[in-house]
mmCIF file of C-alpha atoms in Angstrom:
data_model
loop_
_atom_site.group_PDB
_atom_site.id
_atom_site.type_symbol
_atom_site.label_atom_id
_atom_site.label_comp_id
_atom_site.label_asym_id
_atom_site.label_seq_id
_atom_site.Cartn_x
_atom_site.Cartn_y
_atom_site.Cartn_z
ATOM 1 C CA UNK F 28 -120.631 -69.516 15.375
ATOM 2 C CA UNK F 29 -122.322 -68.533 12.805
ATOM 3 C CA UNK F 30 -125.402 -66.503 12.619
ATOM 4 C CA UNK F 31 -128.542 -66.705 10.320
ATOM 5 C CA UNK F 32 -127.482 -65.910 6.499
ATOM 6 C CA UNK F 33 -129.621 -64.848 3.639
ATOM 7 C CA UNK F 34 -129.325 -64.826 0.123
ATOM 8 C CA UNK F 35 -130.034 -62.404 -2.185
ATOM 9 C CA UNK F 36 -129.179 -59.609 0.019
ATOM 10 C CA UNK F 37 -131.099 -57.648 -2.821
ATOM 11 C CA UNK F 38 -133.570 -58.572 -5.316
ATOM 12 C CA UNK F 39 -134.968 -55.783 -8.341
ATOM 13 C CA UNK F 40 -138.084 -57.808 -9.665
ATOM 14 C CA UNK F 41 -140.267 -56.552 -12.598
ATOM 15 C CA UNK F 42 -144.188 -56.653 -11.523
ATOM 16 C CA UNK F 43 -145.420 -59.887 -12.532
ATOM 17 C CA UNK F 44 -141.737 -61.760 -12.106
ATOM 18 C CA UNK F 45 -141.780 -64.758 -9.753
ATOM 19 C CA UNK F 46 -139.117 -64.183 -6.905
ATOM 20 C CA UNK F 47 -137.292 -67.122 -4.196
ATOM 21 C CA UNK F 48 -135.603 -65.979 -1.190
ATOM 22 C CA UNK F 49 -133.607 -68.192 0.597
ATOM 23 C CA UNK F 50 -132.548 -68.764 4.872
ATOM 24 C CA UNK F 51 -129.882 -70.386 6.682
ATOM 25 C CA UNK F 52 -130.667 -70.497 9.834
ATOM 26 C CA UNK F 53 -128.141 -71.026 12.518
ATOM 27 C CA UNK F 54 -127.327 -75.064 12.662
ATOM 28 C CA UNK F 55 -129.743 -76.986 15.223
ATOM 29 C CA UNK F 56 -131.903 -74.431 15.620
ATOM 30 C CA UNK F 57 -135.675 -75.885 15.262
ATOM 31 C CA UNK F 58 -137.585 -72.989 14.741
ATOM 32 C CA UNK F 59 -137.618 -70.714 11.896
ATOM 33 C CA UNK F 60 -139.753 -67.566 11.253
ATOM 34 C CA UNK F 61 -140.123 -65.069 8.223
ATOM 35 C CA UNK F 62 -141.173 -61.522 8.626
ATOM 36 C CA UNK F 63 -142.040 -58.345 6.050
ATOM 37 C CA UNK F 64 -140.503 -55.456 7.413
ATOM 38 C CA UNK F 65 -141.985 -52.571 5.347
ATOM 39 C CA UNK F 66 -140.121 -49.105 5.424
ATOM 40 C CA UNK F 67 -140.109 -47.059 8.743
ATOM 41 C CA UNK F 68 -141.944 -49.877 10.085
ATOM 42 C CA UNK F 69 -141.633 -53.020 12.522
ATOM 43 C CA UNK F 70 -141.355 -56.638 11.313
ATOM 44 C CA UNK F 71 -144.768 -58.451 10.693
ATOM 45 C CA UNK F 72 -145.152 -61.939 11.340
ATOM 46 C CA UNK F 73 -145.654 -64.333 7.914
ATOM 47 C CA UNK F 74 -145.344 -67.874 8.673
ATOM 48 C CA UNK F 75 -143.130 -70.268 11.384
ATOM 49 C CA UNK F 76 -141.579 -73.753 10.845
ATOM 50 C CA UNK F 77 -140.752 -76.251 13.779
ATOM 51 C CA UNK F 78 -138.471 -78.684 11.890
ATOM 52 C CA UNK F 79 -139.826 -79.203 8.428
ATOM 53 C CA UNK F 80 -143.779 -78.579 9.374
ATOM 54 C CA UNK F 81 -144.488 -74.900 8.482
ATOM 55 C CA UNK F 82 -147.108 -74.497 11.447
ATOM 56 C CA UNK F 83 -148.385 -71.272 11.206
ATOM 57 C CA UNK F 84 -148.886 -69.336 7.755
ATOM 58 C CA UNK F 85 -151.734 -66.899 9.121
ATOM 59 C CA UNK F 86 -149.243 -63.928 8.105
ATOM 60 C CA UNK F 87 -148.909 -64.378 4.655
ATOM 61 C CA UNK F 88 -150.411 -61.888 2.724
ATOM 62 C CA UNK F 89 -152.076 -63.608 0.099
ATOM 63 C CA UNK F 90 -151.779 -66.614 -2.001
ATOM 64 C CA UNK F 91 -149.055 -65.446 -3.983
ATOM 65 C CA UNK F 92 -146.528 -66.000 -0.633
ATOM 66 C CA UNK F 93 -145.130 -69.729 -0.172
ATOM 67 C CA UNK F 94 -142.697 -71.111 1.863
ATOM 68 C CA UNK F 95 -141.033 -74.421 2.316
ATOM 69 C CA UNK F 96 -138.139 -76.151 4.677
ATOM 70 C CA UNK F 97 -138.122 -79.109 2.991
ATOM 71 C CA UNK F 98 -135.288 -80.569 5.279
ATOM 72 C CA UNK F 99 -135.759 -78.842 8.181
ATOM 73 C CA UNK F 100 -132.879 -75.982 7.527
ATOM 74 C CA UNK F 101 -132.562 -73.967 4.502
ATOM 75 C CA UNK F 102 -135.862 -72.460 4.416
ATOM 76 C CA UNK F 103 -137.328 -70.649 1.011
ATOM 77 C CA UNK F 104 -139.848 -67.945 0.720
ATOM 78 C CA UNK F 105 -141.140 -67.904 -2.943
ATOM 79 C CA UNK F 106 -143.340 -64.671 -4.093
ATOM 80 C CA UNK F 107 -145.500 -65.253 -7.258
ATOM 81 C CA UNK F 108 -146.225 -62.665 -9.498
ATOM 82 C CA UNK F 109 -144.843 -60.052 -7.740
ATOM 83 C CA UNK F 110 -146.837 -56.288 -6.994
ATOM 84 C CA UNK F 111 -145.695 -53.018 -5.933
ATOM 85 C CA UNK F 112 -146.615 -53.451 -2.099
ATOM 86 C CA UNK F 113 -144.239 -56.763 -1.970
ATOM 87 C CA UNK F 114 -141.565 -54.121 -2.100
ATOM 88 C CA UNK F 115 -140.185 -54.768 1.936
ATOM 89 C CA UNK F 116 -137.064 -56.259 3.640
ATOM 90 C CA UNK F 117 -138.035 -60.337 3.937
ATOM 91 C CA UNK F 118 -136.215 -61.060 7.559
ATOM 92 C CA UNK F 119 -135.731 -64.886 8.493
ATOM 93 C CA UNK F 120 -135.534 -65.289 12.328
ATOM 94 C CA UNK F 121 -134.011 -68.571 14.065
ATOM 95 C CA UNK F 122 -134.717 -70.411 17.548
ATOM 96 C CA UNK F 123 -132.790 -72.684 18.937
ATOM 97 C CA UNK F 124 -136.268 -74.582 20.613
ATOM 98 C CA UNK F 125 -139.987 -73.177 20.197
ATOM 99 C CA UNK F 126 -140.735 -70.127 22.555
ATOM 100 C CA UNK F 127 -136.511 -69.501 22.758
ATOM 101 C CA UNK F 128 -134.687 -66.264 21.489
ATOM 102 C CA UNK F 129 -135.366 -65.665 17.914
ATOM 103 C CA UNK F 130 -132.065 -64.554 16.031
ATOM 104 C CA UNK F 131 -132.612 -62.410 12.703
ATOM 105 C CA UNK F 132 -130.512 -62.468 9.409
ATOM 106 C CA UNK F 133 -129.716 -59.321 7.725
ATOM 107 C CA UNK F 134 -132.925 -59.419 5.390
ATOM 108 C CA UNK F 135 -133.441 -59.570 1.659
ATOM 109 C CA UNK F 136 -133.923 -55.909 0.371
ATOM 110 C CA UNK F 137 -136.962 -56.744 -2.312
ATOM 111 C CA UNK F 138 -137.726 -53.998 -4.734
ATOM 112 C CA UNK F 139 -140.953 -54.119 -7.248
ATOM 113 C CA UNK F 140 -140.689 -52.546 -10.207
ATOM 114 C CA UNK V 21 -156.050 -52.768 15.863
ATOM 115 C CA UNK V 22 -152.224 -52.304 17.081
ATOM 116 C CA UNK V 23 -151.222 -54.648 19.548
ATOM 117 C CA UNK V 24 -148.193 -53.103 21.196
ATOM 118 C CA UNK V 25 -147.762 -49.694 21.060
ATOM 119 C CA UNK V 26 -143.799 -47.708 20.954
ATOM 120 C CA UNK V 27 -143.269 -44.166 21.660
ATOM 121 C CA UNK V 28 -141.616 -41.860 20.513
ATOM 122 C CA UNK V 29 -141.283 -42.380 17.054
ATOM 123 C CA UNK V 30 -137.803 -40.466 17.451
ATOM 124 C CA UNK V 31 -135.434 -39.531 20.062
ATOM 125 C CA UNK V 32 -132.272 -37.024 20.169
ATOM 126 C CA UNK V 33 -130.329 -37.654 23.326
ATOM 127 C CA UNK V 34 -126.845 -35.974 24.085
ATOM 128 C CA UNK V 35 -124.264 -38.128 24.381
ATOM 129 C CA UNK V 36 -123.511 -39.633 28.185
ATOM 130 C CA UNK V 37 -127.649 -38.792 28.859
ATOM 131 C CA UNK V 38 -130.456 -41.524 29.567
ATOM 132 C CA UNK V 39 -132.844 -42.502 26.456
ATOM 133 C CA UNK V 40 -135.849 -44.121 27.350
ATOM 134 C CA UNK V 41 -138.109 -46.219 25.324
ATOM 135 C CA UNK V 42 -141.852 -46.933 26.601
ATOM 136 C CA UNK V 43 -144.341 -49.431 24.948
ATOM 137 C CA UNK V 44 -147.937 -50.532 26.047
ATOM 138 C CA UNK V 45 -149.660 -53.450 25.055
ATOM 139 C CA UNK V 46 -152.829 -54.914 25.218
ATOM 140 C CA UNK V 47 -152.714 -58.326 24.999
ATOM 141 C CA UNK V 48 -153.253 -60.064 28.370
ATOM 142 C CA UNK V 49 -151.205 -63.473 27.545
ATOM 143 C CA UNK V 50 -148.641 -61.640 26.592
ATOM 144 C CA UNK V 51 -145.501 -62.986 28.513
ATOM 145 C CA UNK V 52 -142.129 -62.663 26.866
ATOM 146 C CA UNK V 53 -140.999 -58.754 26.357
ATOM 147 C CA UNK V 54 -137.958 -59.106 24.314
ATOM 148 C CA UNK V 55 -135.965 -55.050 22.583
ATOM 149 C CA UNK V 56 -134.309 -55.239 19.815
ATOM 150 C CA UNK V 57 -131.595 -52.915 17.581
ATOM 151 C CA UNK V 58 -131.374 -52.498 14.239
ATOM 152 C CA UNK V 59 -128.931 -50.758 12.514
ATOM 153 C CA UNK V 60 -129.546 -49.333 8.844
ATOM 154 C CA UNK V 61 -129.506 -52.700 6.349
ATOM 155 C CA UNK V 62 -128.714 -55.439 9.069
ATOM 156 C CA UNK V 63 -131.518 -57.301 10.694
ATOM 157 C CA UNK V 64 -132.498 -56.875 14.255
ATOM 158 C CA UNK V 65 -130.353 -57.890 17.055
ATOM 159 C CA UNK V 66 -131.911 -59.176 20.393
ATOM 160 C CA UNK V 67 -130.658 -56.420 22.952
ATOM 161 C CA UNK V 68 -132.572 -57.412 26.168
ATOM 162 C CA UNK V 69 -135.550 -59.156 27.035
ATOM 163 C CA UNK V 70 -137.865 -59.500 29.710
ATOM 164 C CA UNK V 71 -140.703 -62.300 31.731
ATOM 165 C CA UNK V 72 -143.420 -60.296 33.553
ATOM 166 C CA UNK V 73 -142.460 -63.022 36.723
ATOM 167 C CA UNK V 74 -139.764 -59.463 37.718
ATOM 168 C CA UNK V 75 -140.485 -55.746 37.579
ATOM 169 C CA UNK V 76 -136.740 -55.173 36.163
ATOM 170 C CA UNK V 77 -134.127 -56.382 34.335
ATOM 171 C CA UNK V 78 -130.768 -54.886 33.746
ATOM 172 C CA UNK V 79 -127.905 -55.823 31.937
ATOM 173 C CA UNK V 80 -124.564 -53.387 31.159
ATOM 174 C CA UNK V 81 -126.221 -49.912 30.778
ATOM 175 C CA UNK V 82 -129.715 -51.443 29.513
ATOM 176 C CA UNK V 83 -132.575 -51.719 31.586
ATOM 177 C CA UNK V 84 -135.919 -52.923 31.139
ATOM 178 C CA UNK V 85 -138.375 -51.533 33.374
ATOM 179 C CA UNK V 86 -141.920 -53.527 33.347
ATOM 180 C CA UNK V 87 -145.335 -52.396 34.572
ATOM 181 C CA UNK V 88 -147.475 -55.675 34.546
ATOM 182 C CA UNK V 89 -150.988 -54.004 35.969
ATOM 183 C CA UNK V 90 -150.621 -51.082 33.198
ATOM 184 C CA UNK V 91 -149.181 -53.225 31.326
ATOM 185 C CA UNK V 92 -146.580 -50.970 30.223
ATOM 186 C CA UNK V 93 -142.753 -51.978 29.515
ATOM 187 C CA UNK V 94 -139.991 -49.675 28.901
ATOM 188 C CA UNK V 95 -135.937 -49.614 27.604
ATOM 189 C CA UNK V 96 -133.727 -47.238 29.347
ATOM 190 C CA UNK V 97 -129.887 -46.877 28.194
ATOM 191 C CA UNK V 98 -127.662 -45.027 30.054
ATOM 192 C CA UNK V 99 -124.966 -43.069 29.265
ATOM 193 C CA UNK V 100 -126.067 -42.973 25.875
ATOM 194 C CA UNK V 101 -123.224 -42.882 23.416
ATOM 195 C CA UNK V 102 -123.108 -41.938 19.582
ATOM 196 C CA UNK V 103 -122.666 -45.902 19.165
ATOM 197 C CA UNK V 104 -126.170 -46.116 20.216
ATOM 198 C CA UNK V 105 -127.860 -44.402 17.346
ATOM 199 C CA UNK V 106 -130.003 -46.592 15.178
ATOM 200 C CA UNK V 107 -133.704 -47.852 15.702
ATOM 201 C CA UNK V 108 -135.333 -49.807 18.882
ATOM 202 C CA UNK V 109 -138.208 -52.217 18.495
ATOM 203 C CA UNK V 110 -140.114 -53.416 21.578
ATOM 204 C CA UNK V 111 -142.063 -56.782 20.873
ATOM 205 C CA UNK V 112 -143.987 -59.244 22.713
ATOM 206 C CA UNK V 113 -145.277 -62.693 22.616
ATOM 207 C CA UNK V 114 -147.357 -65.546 24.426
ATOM 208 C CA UNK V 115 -145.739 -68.957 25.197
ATOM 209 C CA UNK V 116 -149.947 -70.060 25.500
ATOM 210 C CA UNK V 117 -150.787 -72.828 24.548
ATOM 211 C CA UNK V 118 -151.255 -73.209 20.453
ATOM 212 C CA UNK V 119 -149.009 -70.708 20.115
ATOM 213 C CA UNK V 120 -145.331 -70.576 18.242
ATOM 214 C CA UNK V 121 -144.115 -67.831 20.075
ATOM 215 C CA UNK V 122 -144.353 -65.296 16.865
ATOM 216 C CA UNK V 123 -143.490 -61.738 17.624
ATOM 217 C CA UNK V 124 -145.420 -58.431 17.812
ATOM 218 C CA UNK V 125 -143.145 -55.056 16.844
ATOM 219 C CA UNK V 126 -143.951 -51.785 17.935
ATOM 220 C CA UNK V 127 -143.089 -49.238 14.977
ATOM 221 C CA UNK V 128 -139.680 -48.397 16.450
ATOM 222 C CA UNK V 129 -137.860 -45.490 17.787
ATOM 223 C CA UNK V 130 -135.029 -44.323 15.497
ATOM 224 C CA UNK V 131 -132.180 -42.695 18.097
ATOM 225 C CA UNK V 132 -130.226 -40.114 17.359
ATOM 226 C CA UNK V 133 -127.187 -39.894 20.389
ATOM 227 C CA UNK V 134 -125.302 -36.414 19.390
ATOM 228 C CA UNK V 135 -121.418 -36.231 20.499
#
């Protein structure tokens, strides 16, 4: 079936732009994570959803970081006001159940300009 | 503070030889040890994982290896192969209560398997 899909697979922001990335995870699967994977480095936790409730946000960086699964699928990450250090790959991460095998997408490339 | 630890950064292996992986951690409710692969520009890919309930786990030519009182957990491929090369990240989690089973990355090991 398929896997977890993200969209852009790219995204060149200006400093100061406001930027939305967007998850599919696979279908059914409850949980959904988002992690900054800076470069040469491992993913870092940001925030989980279990359904539509976003649980746990003690990962996101600052204020400027907000994410929604409105439905309890598609799940957005929005950036405000982008800086320099957002610059990172933004993996989403699906589970069928909590505490089951997370499954990554292929990451949105984010560059700050 | 870093909460689990991966070494080596980097590893050349010769093709048909035995890369291994090690990572510590220090987290005592840690209790799901889960490698994963990651090739350049695709996401990571759940290779093997283990419970701290066995000392082992072994599937094809992976093993994990898993050292509860040092708490110390390693990857071992054998018969490396050139199709090998690309970066290994040992994480870890707690299924304690409160918590939503979030992961914890070591930095990685990028491998290099030469032909």
């Amino acid at each position: 079936g398929a896997g977890v899909s993200q969209s852009p697979r790219y995204k060149v922001a200006k400093r100061g732009q406001d930027v939305a990335l967007r998850c599919d995870p696979i279908s059914g699967h409850v949980s959904l994570f988002w992690y900054q994977q800076a470069l040469g480095q491992g993913p870092e936790f940001l925030t989980y959803f279990q359904n539509e409730a976003q649980l746990d946000k003690s990962g996101l960086p600052s204020d400027r970081f907000f994410a929604e699964r409105p439905e309890g699928s598609v799940s957005t990450l929005k950036i405000q006001r982008t800086q320099q250090e957002d610059s990172a790959v933004y993996l989403c991460a699906s589970s069928l159940r909590p505490l089951y095998e997370q499954y990554f997408g292929p990451g949105t490339r984010l560059t700050v300009t | 503070q870093q909460q689990v630890k991966q070494s080596p950064q980097s590893l050349i292996v010769q093709k048909g030889g035995i890369s291994i992986i090690n990572c510590a951690y220090e987290n005592t409710a840690f209790d799901y040890f889960p490698w994963y692969q990651q090739f350049p520009g695709k996401g990571p890919a759940l290779l093997i994982a283990i419970r701290p309930d066995v000392s082992e786990k072994k599937e094809g030519r992976f093993t994990i290896s898993f050292n509860k009182s040092a708490k110390q957990f390693s990857l071992h491929i054998m018969d490396s192969q050139p199709g090998d090369s690309a970066t290994y990240f040992c994480a870890a989690s707690t299924a304690a209560r409160g918590s939503q089973g979030n992961l914890i990355f070591g930095k990685g090991t990028k491998l290099s398997v030469k032909p």
